[in-house]
Each structure stands twice: as structure tokens, then as C-alpha cells.
Short mmCIF file of C-alpha atoms in Angstrom, two decimals:
data_model
loop_
_atom_site.label_atom_id
_atom_site.label_comp_id
_atom_site.label_asym_id
_atom_site.label_seq_id
_atom_site.Cartn_x
_atom_site.Cartn_y
_atom_site.Cartn_z
CA MET A 1 -9.06 -15.58 40.48
CA MET A 2 -10.04 -18.82 39.66
CA ASN A 3 -9.81 -19.82 43.29
CA SER A 4 -11.91 -17.20 44.49
CA MET A 5 -14.41 -17.76 41.63
CA SER A 6 -14.65 -21.27 42.66
CA PHE A 7 -14.91 -20.28 46.46
CA ALA A 8 -18.23 -18.60 45.07
CA LYS A 9 -19.80 -21.12 43.74
CA GLN A 10 -19.24 -23.57 46.56
CA THR A 11 -20.99 -21.13 48.79
CA ARG A 12 -23.89 -19.86 46.50
CA GLY A 13 -26.28 -23.13 47.94
CA LEU A 14 -26.02 -21.16 51.29
CA LEU A 15 -26.54 -17.56 49.28
CA GLY A 16 -29.81 -19.45 47.68
CA ILE A 17 -31.20 -20.21 51.29
CA ILE A 18 -31.13 -16.93 52.64
CA ILE A 19 -32.54 -15.30 49.29
CA THR A 20 -35.38 -17.51 48.72
CA GLY A 21 -36.81 -16.95 52.64
CA THR A 22 -35.72 -20.00 54.13
CA TYR A 23 -34.32 -17.59 56.99
CA ARG A 24 -37.07 -14.98 56.78
CA ASN A 25 -38.38 -15.80 60.44
CA ASN A 26 -34.75 -14.80 61.58
CA LEU A 27 -35.24 -11.28 59.42
CA ARG A 28 -34.92 -8.43 61.45
CA ALA A 29 -37.62 -6.12 61.75
CA ILE A 30 -36.69 -3.58 59.45
CA GLY A 31 -39.05 -1.02 61.19
CA SER A 32 -37.68 -1.13 64.12
CA ASN A 33 -36.17 1.81 66.07
CA LYS A 34 -33.48 0.17 67.39
CA PHE A 35 -31.94 0.98 63.52
CA PHE A 36 -32.99 4.75 63.71
CA SER A 37 -31.17 7.68 64.04
CA SER A 38 -30.76 8.63 67.89
CA THR A 39 -33.23 11.50 68.57
CA THR A 40 -31.41 12.42 71.94
CA THR A 41 -29.58 15.71 72.69
CA GLY A 42 -27.05 16.08 75.59
CA SER A 43 -24.07 13.88 76.59
CA THR A 44 -25.05 11.27 76.70
CA SER A 45 -25.82 11.16 72.80
CA THR A 46 -22.26 12.57 72.41
CA THR A 47 -21.06 9.62 74.32
CA THR A 48 -23.74 6.84 72.71
CA ASN A 49 -22.45 8.05 69.64
CA ALA A 50 -18.91 7.90 70.39
CA SER A 51 -18.65 4.47 71.17
CA LYS A 52 -21.54 3.11 68.16
CA GLU A 53 -18.49 4.29 66.49
CA ASN A 54 -15.80 2.02 67.99
CA GLU A 55 -18.24 -0.42 67.72
CA PRO A 56 -17.64 -3.44 64.99
CA ILE A 57 -19.17 -2.72 61.96
CA LYS A 58 -21.80 -5.12 60.15
CA LYS A 59 -22.99 -5.03 57.31
CA SER A 60 -27.10 -6.04 55.53
CA VAL A 61 -27.94 -6.58 51.85
CA PHE A 62 -31.67 -5.62 51.52
CA ILE A 63 -32.96 -6.84 48.81
CA SER A 64 -36.59 -4.47 47.61
CA GLN A 65 -39.43 -6.75 47.18
CA SER A 66 -41.17 -3.60 44.78
CA TYR A 67 -40.84 -3.09 41.39
CA ASP A 68 -42.32 0.00 41.53
CA ILE A 69 -39.70 3.17 41.23
CA PHE A 70 -42.05 5.25 43.31
CA THR A 71 -42.09 3.01 45.82
CA ASN A 72 -38.05 1.96 45.32
CA LEU A 73 -37.36 5.73 45.77
CA ALA A 74 -39.04 6.13 48.69
CA ILE A 75 -37.31 3.21 50.96
CA GLU A 76 -34.80 4.65 49.41
CA ASP A 77 -35.24 7.93 51.16
CA TRP A 78 -36.85 6.35 54.36
CA ILE A 79 -33.34 4.79 55.26
CA TYR A 80 -31.26 8.20 54.54
CA ARG A 81 -33.25 9.90 57.17
CA ASN A 82 -33.98 7.59 59.14
CA TYR A 83 -31.28 4.87 59.82
CA ASP A 84 -28.57 4.78 62.32
CA LEU A 85 -25.85 3.68 59.92
CA SER A 86 -22.91 4.39 62.33
CA SER A 87 -22.27 1.17 62.82
CA HIS A 88 -24.16 -1.13 60.16
CA HIS A 89 -23.42 -0.28 56.63
CA ILE A 90 -26.50 -1.45 54.48
CA LEU A 91 -26.39 -2.23 50.49
CA MET A 92 -29.72 -1.85 48.95
CA LEU A 93 -30.45 -3.88 45.72
CA TRP A 94 -33.87 -3.58 43.16
CA VAL A 95 -35.42 -3.53 40.56
CA ASN A 96 -38.14 -1.66 38.77
CA ASN A 97 -40.66 -2.21 36.47
CA PRO A 98 -39.92 0.00 32.91
CA CYS A 99 -39.43 3.82 33.60
CA VAL A 100 -37.07 6.92 33.00
CA VAL A 101 -35.40 8.58 36.06
CA VAL A 102 -33.86 11.64 36.03
CA GLY A 103 -31.74 13.42 38.42
CA ARG A 104 -32.72 15.90 41.10
CA HIS A 105 -31.39 19.38 39.12
CA GLN A 106 -32.59 17.96 35.70
CA ASN A 107 -35.46 18.88 33.18
CA PRO A 108 -37.10 15.90 31.73
CA PHE A 109 -38.43 17.53 29.22
CA SER A 110 -34.96 17.92 27.74
CA GLU A 111 -34.01 14.34 28.78
CA SER A 112 -36.81 12.18 28.05
CA ASN A 113 -39.67 11.73 25.08
CA GLU A 114 -42.05 12.76 27.01
CA LYS A 115 -45.00 12.04 23.89
CA ALA A 116 -42.99 8.22 24.24
CA LEU A 117 -43.19 7.34 27.45
CA LYS A 118 -46.78 8.63 27.80
CA ALA A 119 -47.67 5.92 25.37
CA ALA A 120 -45.89 3.10 26.10
CA GLY A 121 -46.98 3.75 29.73
CA ILE A 122 -43.66 4.09 30.75
CA GLU A 123 -42.82 5.95 34.21
CA LEU A 124 -41.44 9.26 34.89
CA ALA A 125 -39.63 9.65 38.13
CA ARG A 126 -37.13 12.38 39.84
CA ARG A 127 -34.72 11.11 42.19
CA ASN A 128 -33.45 13.18 44.92
CA SER A 129 -29.55 12.64 43.91
CA GLY A 130 -27.38 14.40 41.17
CA GLY A 131 -26.36 13.78 38.12
CA GLY A 132 -27.70 12.48 34.74
CA THR A 133 -31.24 10.84 33.53
CA VAL A 134 -31.86 6.27 33.72
CA TYR A 135 -33.68 4.03 31.84
CA HIS A 136 -34.86 1.06 33.98
CA ASP A 137 -36.46 -1.96 33.27
CA ARG A 138 -36.76 -5.61 34.64
CA ASN A 139 -33.09 -6.17 33.27
CA ASN A 140 -31.40 -3.64 35.49
CA LEU A 141 -30.13 -3.87 38.43
CA ASN A 142 -29.75 -0.74 40.99
CA CYS A 143 -27.46 -0.63 44.13
CA THR A 144 -27.44 2.12 46.65
CA PHE A 145 -24.89 1.99 49.50
CA PHE A 146 -25.46 3.30 52.44
CA THR A 147 -23.28 4.86 54.91
CA PRO A 148 -22.57 6.95 57.19
CA ARG A 149 -20.84 10.76 55.55
CA ASN A 150 -17.76 10.30 57.21
CA ARG A 151 -16.74 7.06 55.44
CA TYR A 152 -19.13 7.38 51.98
CA ASP A 153 -16.31 6.27 49.21
CA ARG A 154 -17.99 5.60 45.83
CA LYS A 155 -14.59 4.11 44.60
CA TYR A 156 -14.87 1.10 47.07
CA ASN A 157 -18.26 0.44 46.01
CA LEU A 158 -17.60 0.66 42.51
CA ASN A 159 -14.12 -1.48 42.79
CA LEU A 160 -16.77 -3.43 44.80
CA ILE A 161 -18.89 -4.40 41.99
CA SER A 162 -16.33 -4.93 39.67
CA ARG A 163 -14.88 -7.62 41.94
CA GLY A 164 -18.13 -9.02 42.12
CA ILE A 165 -18.50 -9.25 38.34
CA TYR A 166 -15.56 -10.75 37.67
CA ARG A 167 -15.70 -13.24 40.55
CA GLU A 168 -19.29 -14.70 39.68
CA TYR A 169 -18.50 -14.15 35.37
CA GLY A 170 -14.89 -13.43 34.52
CA ILE A 171 -15.64 -10.02 33.01
CA ASP A 172 -12.94 -8.48 33.63
CA THR A 173 -14.92 -4.22 33.92
CA GLU A 174 -12.66 -0.85 33.97
CA ILE A 175 -13.84 2.53 36.33
CA SER A 176 -13.36 6.12 34.28
CA GLU A 177 -13.15 9.09 35.16
CA ARG A 178 -16.25 9.97 36.03
CA ASP A 179 -16.56 7.04 38.07
CA ASP A 180 -18.54 5.05 35.30
CA ILE A 181 -18.73 1.37 34.98
CA LEU A 182 -17.18 -0.05 31.21
CA LEU A 183 -17.07 -3.17 29.91
CA HIS A 184 -14.82 -2.92 26.56
CA GLY A 185 -15.04 1.17 26.32
CA LYS A 186 -18.65 1.02 26.94
CA LYS A 187 -21.32 2.03 29.67
CA ILE A 188 -22.96 -0.58 31.86
CA SER A 189 -23.32 1.49 34.62
CA GLY A 190 -23.37 5.40 36.09
CA THR A 191 -23.38 6.97 38.96
CA ALA A 192 -24.98 9.46 41.18
CA ALA A 193 -24.71 10.06 45.37
CA LYS A 194 -26.98 11.77 47.88
CA LEU A 195 -24.33 13.36 50.75
CA GLY A 196 -25.71 15.02 53.99
CA ARG A 197 -25.41 14.78 57.55
CA PRO A 198 -25.67 12.08 59.31
CA ASN A 199 -26.01 9.95 56.39
CA ALA A 200 -25.37 9.20 52.57
CA TYR A 201 -25.51 6.91 49.81
CA HIS A 202 -24.25 6.32 46.51
CA HIS A 203 -26.42 4.35 43.49
CA CYS A 204 -26.26 3.34 40.19
CA THR A 205 -27.75 0.90 37.65
CA LEU A 206 -26.17 -1.88 36.32
CA LEU A 207 -27.29 -2.85 32.67
CA VAL A 208 -27.92 -6.76 32.64
CA ASP A 209 -29.75 -7.49 29.47
CA CYS A 210 -32.27 -4.26 29.19
CA ASN A 211 -33.87 -3.56 25.69
CA LYS A 212 -31.19 -1.10 23.97
CA ASP A 213 -34.62 0.01 21.27
CA HIS A 214 -36.89 0.87 24.43
CA LEU A 215 -33.68 3.10 25.78
CA ARG A 216 -33.04 5.10 22.99
CA GLY A 217 -36.27 5.51 22.63
CA ALA A 218 -37.29 7.14 25.73
CA LEU A 219 -33.98 9.16 26.38
CA LYS A 220 -34.41 10.72 22.89
CA ARG A 221 -36.38 13.71 22.37
CA THR A 222 -38.50 13.88 18.36
CA GLY A 223 -39.71 17.83 19.69
CA LYS A 224 -38.50 21.21 17.37
CA GLU A 225 -38.67 23.37 19.83
CA GLU A 226 -35.07 24.66 21.64
CA ILE A 227 -34.91 23.86 25.46
CA ILE A 228 -33.23 26.88 26.99
CA SER A 229 -31.62 25.57 30.55
CA LYS A 230 -29.02 25.61 33.16
CA ALA A 231 -30.72 21.88 34.69
CA THR A 232 -28.24 19.35 34.87
CA ALA A 233 -27.34 18.10 30.97
CA SER A 234 -26.91 14.60 30.94
CA VAL A 235 -24.10 13.22 28.70
CA PRO A 236 -25.05 10.53 26.52
CA SER A 237 -22.25 7.28 26.21
CA PRO A 238 -22.30 4.19 23.61
CA ILE A 239 -23.78 1.71 26.58
CA LYS A 240 -23.45 -2.58 26.96
CA ASN A 241 -25.17 -4.67 28.58
CA LEU A 242 -23.59 -7.48 30.41
CA ALA A 243 -25.46 -10.19 28.58
CA ASP A 244 -23.96 -8.94 25.67
CA VAL A 245 -20.33 -10.54 26.34
CA ASN A 246 -21.74 -13.46 28.65
CA LYS A 247 -25.26 -14.74 28.67
CA ASN A 248 -25.23 -16.46 31.64
CA VAL A 249 -25.57 -12.97 33.10
CA ASN A 250 -29.17 -12.27 34.50
CA VAL A 251 -30.71 -9.93 37.15
CA GLN A 252 -31.16 -12.75 39.76
CA SER A 253 -27.75 -14.43 40.14
CA LEU A 254 -25.76 -11.12 39.52
CA LEU A 255 -28.21 -9.37 42.39
CA THR A 256 -26.29 -12.25 44.80
CA ALA A 257 -22.95 -12.09 43.70
CA ILE A 258 -23.32 -8.59 44.20
CA GLY A 259 -24.68 -8.50 47.85
CA TYR A 260 -22.26 -11.55 48.42
CA GLU A 261 -19.02 -9.26 47.72
CA PHE A 262 -20.54 -6.46 49.95
CA LEU A 263 -21.38 -9.30 52.99
CA ARG A 264 -17.28 -10.70 52.30
CA THR A 265 -15.62 -7.80 51.51
CA THR A 266 -14.43 -5.41 54.43
CA PRO A 267 -15.90 -1.77 55.50
CA ASP A 268 -12.92 0.33 55.38
CA LYS A 269 -10.66 -1.10 52.95
CA LEU A 270 -11.59 -3.91 49.81
CA PHE A 271 -10.44 -6.17 51.94
CA ASP A 272 -12.12 -9.99 50.71
CA GLY A 273 -12.89 -11.62 54.22
CA GLY A 274 -14.20 -14.84 52.71
CA ARG A 275 -16.84 -16.90 54.03
CA GLU A 276 -15.94 -16.64 57.76
CA TYR A 277 -16.05 -12.75 57.00
CA VAL A 278 -19.78 -12.77 55.72
CA MET A 279 -20.98 -15.59 58.75
CA GLN A 280 -20.00 -12.29 60.80
CA GLN A 281 -22.57 -10.19 59.24
CA ARG A 282 -26.40 -9.52 59.02
CA GLY A 283 -27.29 -11.43 55.47
CA PHE A 284 -29.26 -11.00 53.30
CA GLN A 285 -32.61 -9.05 54.11
CA LEU A 286 -36.38 -8.97 52.57
CA ILE A 287 -37.63 -6.27 53.04
CA ASN A 288 -41.47 -5.76 52.73
CA PRO A 289 -42.79 -1.98 51.52
CA THR A 290 -45.55 -1.55 53.84
CA GLU A 291 -46.36 1.26 56.38
CA LYS A 292 -45.34 -1.33 59.32
CA TRP A 293 -42.27 -1.48 58.04
CA PHE A 294 -41.71 2.11 57.33
CA PRO A 295 -43.46 4.31 59.39
CA GLY A 296 -44.21 7.13 57.22
CA LEU A 297 -43.38 5.15 53.65
CA ASN A 298 -46.60 5.94 52.02
CA GLU A 299 -46.57 10.27 52.41
CA LEU A 300 -42.92 9.54 51.07
CA ARG A 301 -44.12 7.94 48.08
CA GLU A 302 -46.78 10.25 47.09
CA ASN A 303 -44.15 12.88 47.72
CA PHE A 304 -41.76 10.99 44.56
CA ALA A 305 -44.85 10.19 42.97
CA SER A 306 -46.84 13.99 42.92
CA TRP A 307 -46.62 16.71 39.72
CA ASP A 308 -45.18 19.37 42.06
CA TRP A 309 -42.00 16.72 42.60
CA ILE A 310 -41.30 15.37 39.13
CA TYR A 311 -42.56 18.52 36.99
CA GLY A 312 -42.46 21.17 39.55
CA LYS A 313 -38.86 20.71 41.12
CA THR A 314 -38.07 21.22 37.44
CA PRO A 315 -35.25 24.10 36.92
CA LYS A 316 -36.50 27.42 35.17
CA PHE A 317 -36.30 27.15 31.46
CA ALA A 318 -37.37 28.79 28.59
CA VAL A 319 -38.80 26.92 25.61
CA GLU A 320 -37.96 28.32 21.77
CA THR A 321 -40.10 27.43 18.60
CA LYS A 322 -40.67 29.00 15.36
CA ILE A 323 -43.98 29.40 13.64
CA GLU A 324 -44.08 30.09 9.69
CA PHE A 325 -46.89 32.91 8.55
CA LYS A 326 -47.80 33.57 5.73
CA SER A 327 -48.68 36.17 4.16
CA GLY A 328 -49.87 36.47 0.33
CA ILE A 329 -46.47 34.84 -1.76
CA GLU A 330 -44.27 35.88 0.72
CA CYS A 331 -42.91 33.43 3.99
CA HIS A 332 -42.39 34.88 7.53
CA ASN A 333 -41.00 33.09 9.79
CA MET A 334 -41.58 33.78 13.25
CA LYS A 335 -40.24 33.20 17.06
CA VAL A 336 -42.13 31.72 20.04
CA VAL A 337 -40.72 31.85 23.34
CA VAL A 338 -42.23 30.56 26.50
CA ASP A 339 -40.84 30.74 29.72
CA VAL A 340 -41.20 28.42 32.06
CA GLU A 341 -40.16 28.14 36.55
CA LYS A 342 -41.15 25.26 38.63
CA GLY A 343 -43.38 23.55 36.23
CA LEU A 344 -45.92 26.46 34.84
CA ILE A 345 -46.05 28.41 31.91
CA GLN A 346 -44.76 32.19 33.38
CA LYS A 347 -45.23 33.98 29.90
CA ILE A 348 -45.58 33.91 26.43
CA ASP A 349 -43.67 36.43 23.73
CA LEU A 350 -44.05 36.35 19.80
CA ASN A 351 -40.47 37.54 18.56
CA PHE A 352 -40.86 39.03 14.72
CA LYS A 353 -37.85 40.45 13.75
CA GLY A 354 -35.91 41.41 16.28
CA GLU A 355 -39.63 43.26 18.17
CA VAL A 356 -40.81 41.66 20.86
CA MET A 357 -44.87 41.14 21.45
CA PRO A 358 -46.09 39.44 24.98
CA ILE A 359 -49.12 37.54 23.86
CA VAL A 360 -52.54 37.15 26.25
CA SER A 361 -53.12 33.27 26.55
CA SER A 362 -55.45 31.06 29.39
CA LEU A 363 -52.54 28.88 29.52
CA ILE A 364 -50.50 31.40 31.70
CA GLY A 365 -50.24 29.70 34.84
CA GLN A 366 -51.28 26.35 33.36
CA ALA A 367 -48.37 23.51 33.44
CA TYR A 368 -45.80 23.03 30.31
CA ASN A 369 -46.12 20.08 27.81
CA GLU A 370 -45.83 19.69 24.83
CA ASN A 371 -49.53 20.00 24.49
CA ASN A 372 -49.55 22.76 26.00
CA LEU A 373 -46.71 24.52 23.72
CA GLU A 374 -48.93 22.66 20.66
CA LYS A 375 -52.39 24.83 21.56
CA ILE A 376 -49.74 27.68 21.73
CA THR A 377 -48.23 27.18 18.16
CA SER A 378 -51.41 25.65 17.04
CA ALA A 379 -53.29 29.05 18.05
CA LEU A 380 -50.37 31.72 16.25
CA LYS A 381 -50.53 30.20 13.20
CA ASN A 382 -54.32 31.12 13.39
CA VAL A 383 -53.57 34.44 12.87
CA SER A 384 -53.08 35.81 9.27
CA THR A 385 -49.46 38.21 8.57
CA GLU A 386 -51.21 41.21 8.25
CA ASN A 387 -52.93 41.18 11.65
CA VAL A 388 -49.30 40.65 13.68
CA LYS A 389 -47.57 43.02 11.75
CA ASN A 390 -50.34 45.70 12.46
CA VAL A 391 -50.28 45.07 15.74
CA PHE A 392 -46.48 45.28 15.87
CA GLU A 393 -46.82 48.13 14.01
CA ALA A 394 -49.39 49.85 16.67
CA LYS A 395 -47.26 48.62 19.43
CA ASN A 396 -44.50 50.51 18.44
CA GLY A 397 -46.44 53.64 17.32
CA LEU A 398 -46.45 53.87 13.52
#
């Protein structure tokens, strides 16, 4: 392995030239029609696709020039929707400004601290793949592996990342049964995927030197209310940064190491093809997130940044919280239940000693959030206990 590490360092100059843009004039037009999936029907298309499957697979490393989470999610989705990956496999490497990203089937209210995010100016986003919630900042590296569905292999991708980390830094990592990458038993990367037809992608976030306090603060709920939901729940795990064990690790060097490992590894199995194989590939390509390069990208970004996508796609859930009423020297606990569907408040009930009474409120039909929940509980706290008891007695015909 020492020879491999030395070889990687010897070729750093070559990689540096490509990444810094000396070869920029040779970069392919990413939005070119020759990379689009074929929309032709009939026997001609079938013959073309069959012949492409027999072509040697070329590899590219795309490096996003955006730090905006919604733009990067849009690029990821655009490639997934539009590229013909039958003979061209892609690794997209991207970095975001601080944000929290929930999985496709998750509840952002149970996965993040909404108030803390807004106070810190941290974006909340929902991706198009499953899996758990992650925190991104400029000291994380995100990797997305694009292949045809029939060549999807997340173990290949995770082992490739582990090999790249060892080759560059001599850091041993392992892959868990849950397909997390572990360092000294702690998580440095999770995993998620989008499997479609004909394309698929697998992506993960590598913790390089992220701010752990910001991560914990962004993902830790502080509200006392209980959220009842069938949404996918994240599995909390102890975390570690790569820089915790090697101060030489940074995002730029890791980007180079992982990208280079991808280019030097054959697509069918984890075989190291070395420099000769790298030179046969399409190399590192800086991608410019514009409509000129990616027609329709702005519309995709608008969708990912919309309330309807971030909150409206939340699986149906209910919120339960307790409020206290005082009657003379006695205290009575009552439970407020708020039903939420598509991110909107559908029903509000008050539960008192096993009896349920629906509440009429102008907030029904409005967006659910912590502020609106506080408005509901504050309004109910101002109602006297006697009035509440009288309403329940009238409801029961007493």
C-alpha cells in the first residue's frame, strides 16, 4: 500500500492541473444532447441501447461550482433524469453551505430543530432519496454515484471511498451492516439511494471537519410536544470527523483523492487500473449550474426550494401536547391533539378526562409549525377551566 500511496502523490500534479481549470477549454458541454437519454422508439432505439451496453464504460468526475443545497439537489436530479449512463458512469462531488437535509419520506419537525435553523440562517431541504437526516456545511464532502439501474452497487462505491481515504491519508475505515462508513467505530458517512428506470444513484456525506456543535444543535429537537408519525426516523449514531485523526485531511484534498480513486478503478469490479486507466477516462470536469448547461434546471431548483416540497411532502402526522388549567386550588391537565396532513393543520382536538372535543380555529388549513402550535396552546390556556368543563358537560348532555 505504501507504493500505491506514493503513486497517488506522484500524480497529484496531474490532478491539480485538471481541477484548477487548465483543461477547462477541453471540458465537455454538460448539457449536450449526446449525453441525453434516448427518446427514440422502435427497433432503432433498441439496437442503439444494446450497442451502447457493449461499449467500454467511460468515467467522469463532475465537481459542482455551487454551494447552494437546492441547486445541487437540482443538478443531481437533472443528471438522474436526463443522462444516458449506459456507457458513461459519473461521480458528482459537491459541497454545501450550512443546511439540514431530510430524506424523501421523513418528517422535518421530528428530525430537526426548526427554530434553531431559522435563527442561524441554516437552510432546511428535502432530497429525493430515502434514508435519514444529515447536516451539511463547507467542511463536508458529498458524493453521488450515477449508474444505470442494472449496475447499481453501493458496496462498490463505499469500498471505493474507503480505498481512496486509505490511499491518500493511510486512514483505515470500515463499512457497517447498515452501509455506514465507520472510523474507530464512529460514523463518518451514512448512505442513501434513488433507484429508478433506467438510471439510479447512490449518495453519501463524508464528515471531514464539520462543526459538531452546530450539527447537534441543528438536529436536536427541544420541543416537549410528542410527534406521532409513520415517517422514516433517523437512527442516531456517534460521529467522527476524518480530521480528528489526521489534521491533513481537508475537503479539497479529499475531493481529489475520492475523484482519482473513482477514475482509476474499473467499473465492473474493484480493480486498480492505475495511471494508464485514468488517462482513458473523461477526467475531472467543473460543472456550471446554469440553464445553458442544464436546460430546465431553474424549475427543478424552484421545486426543491418550495414549501410544497420541503413541508408539503411530509407524511401525515399528529402532534400531542399537554396544557394545564387551574380551577381554584386544583390543576387539570388536558391534552391538545393537532392532526397534520400535507403540512397543513387539518383538525384540532382537546382531550379532557378521556372525552374529546373538536376545537374551531382559524388556524385549521394553515401551515403547521412551532409558532402556530404555540398560538393554539396559548389560546386554550386563556380559557377558564369552568368554561371547559361546562362545554364538555353540555356536549355529553349533562
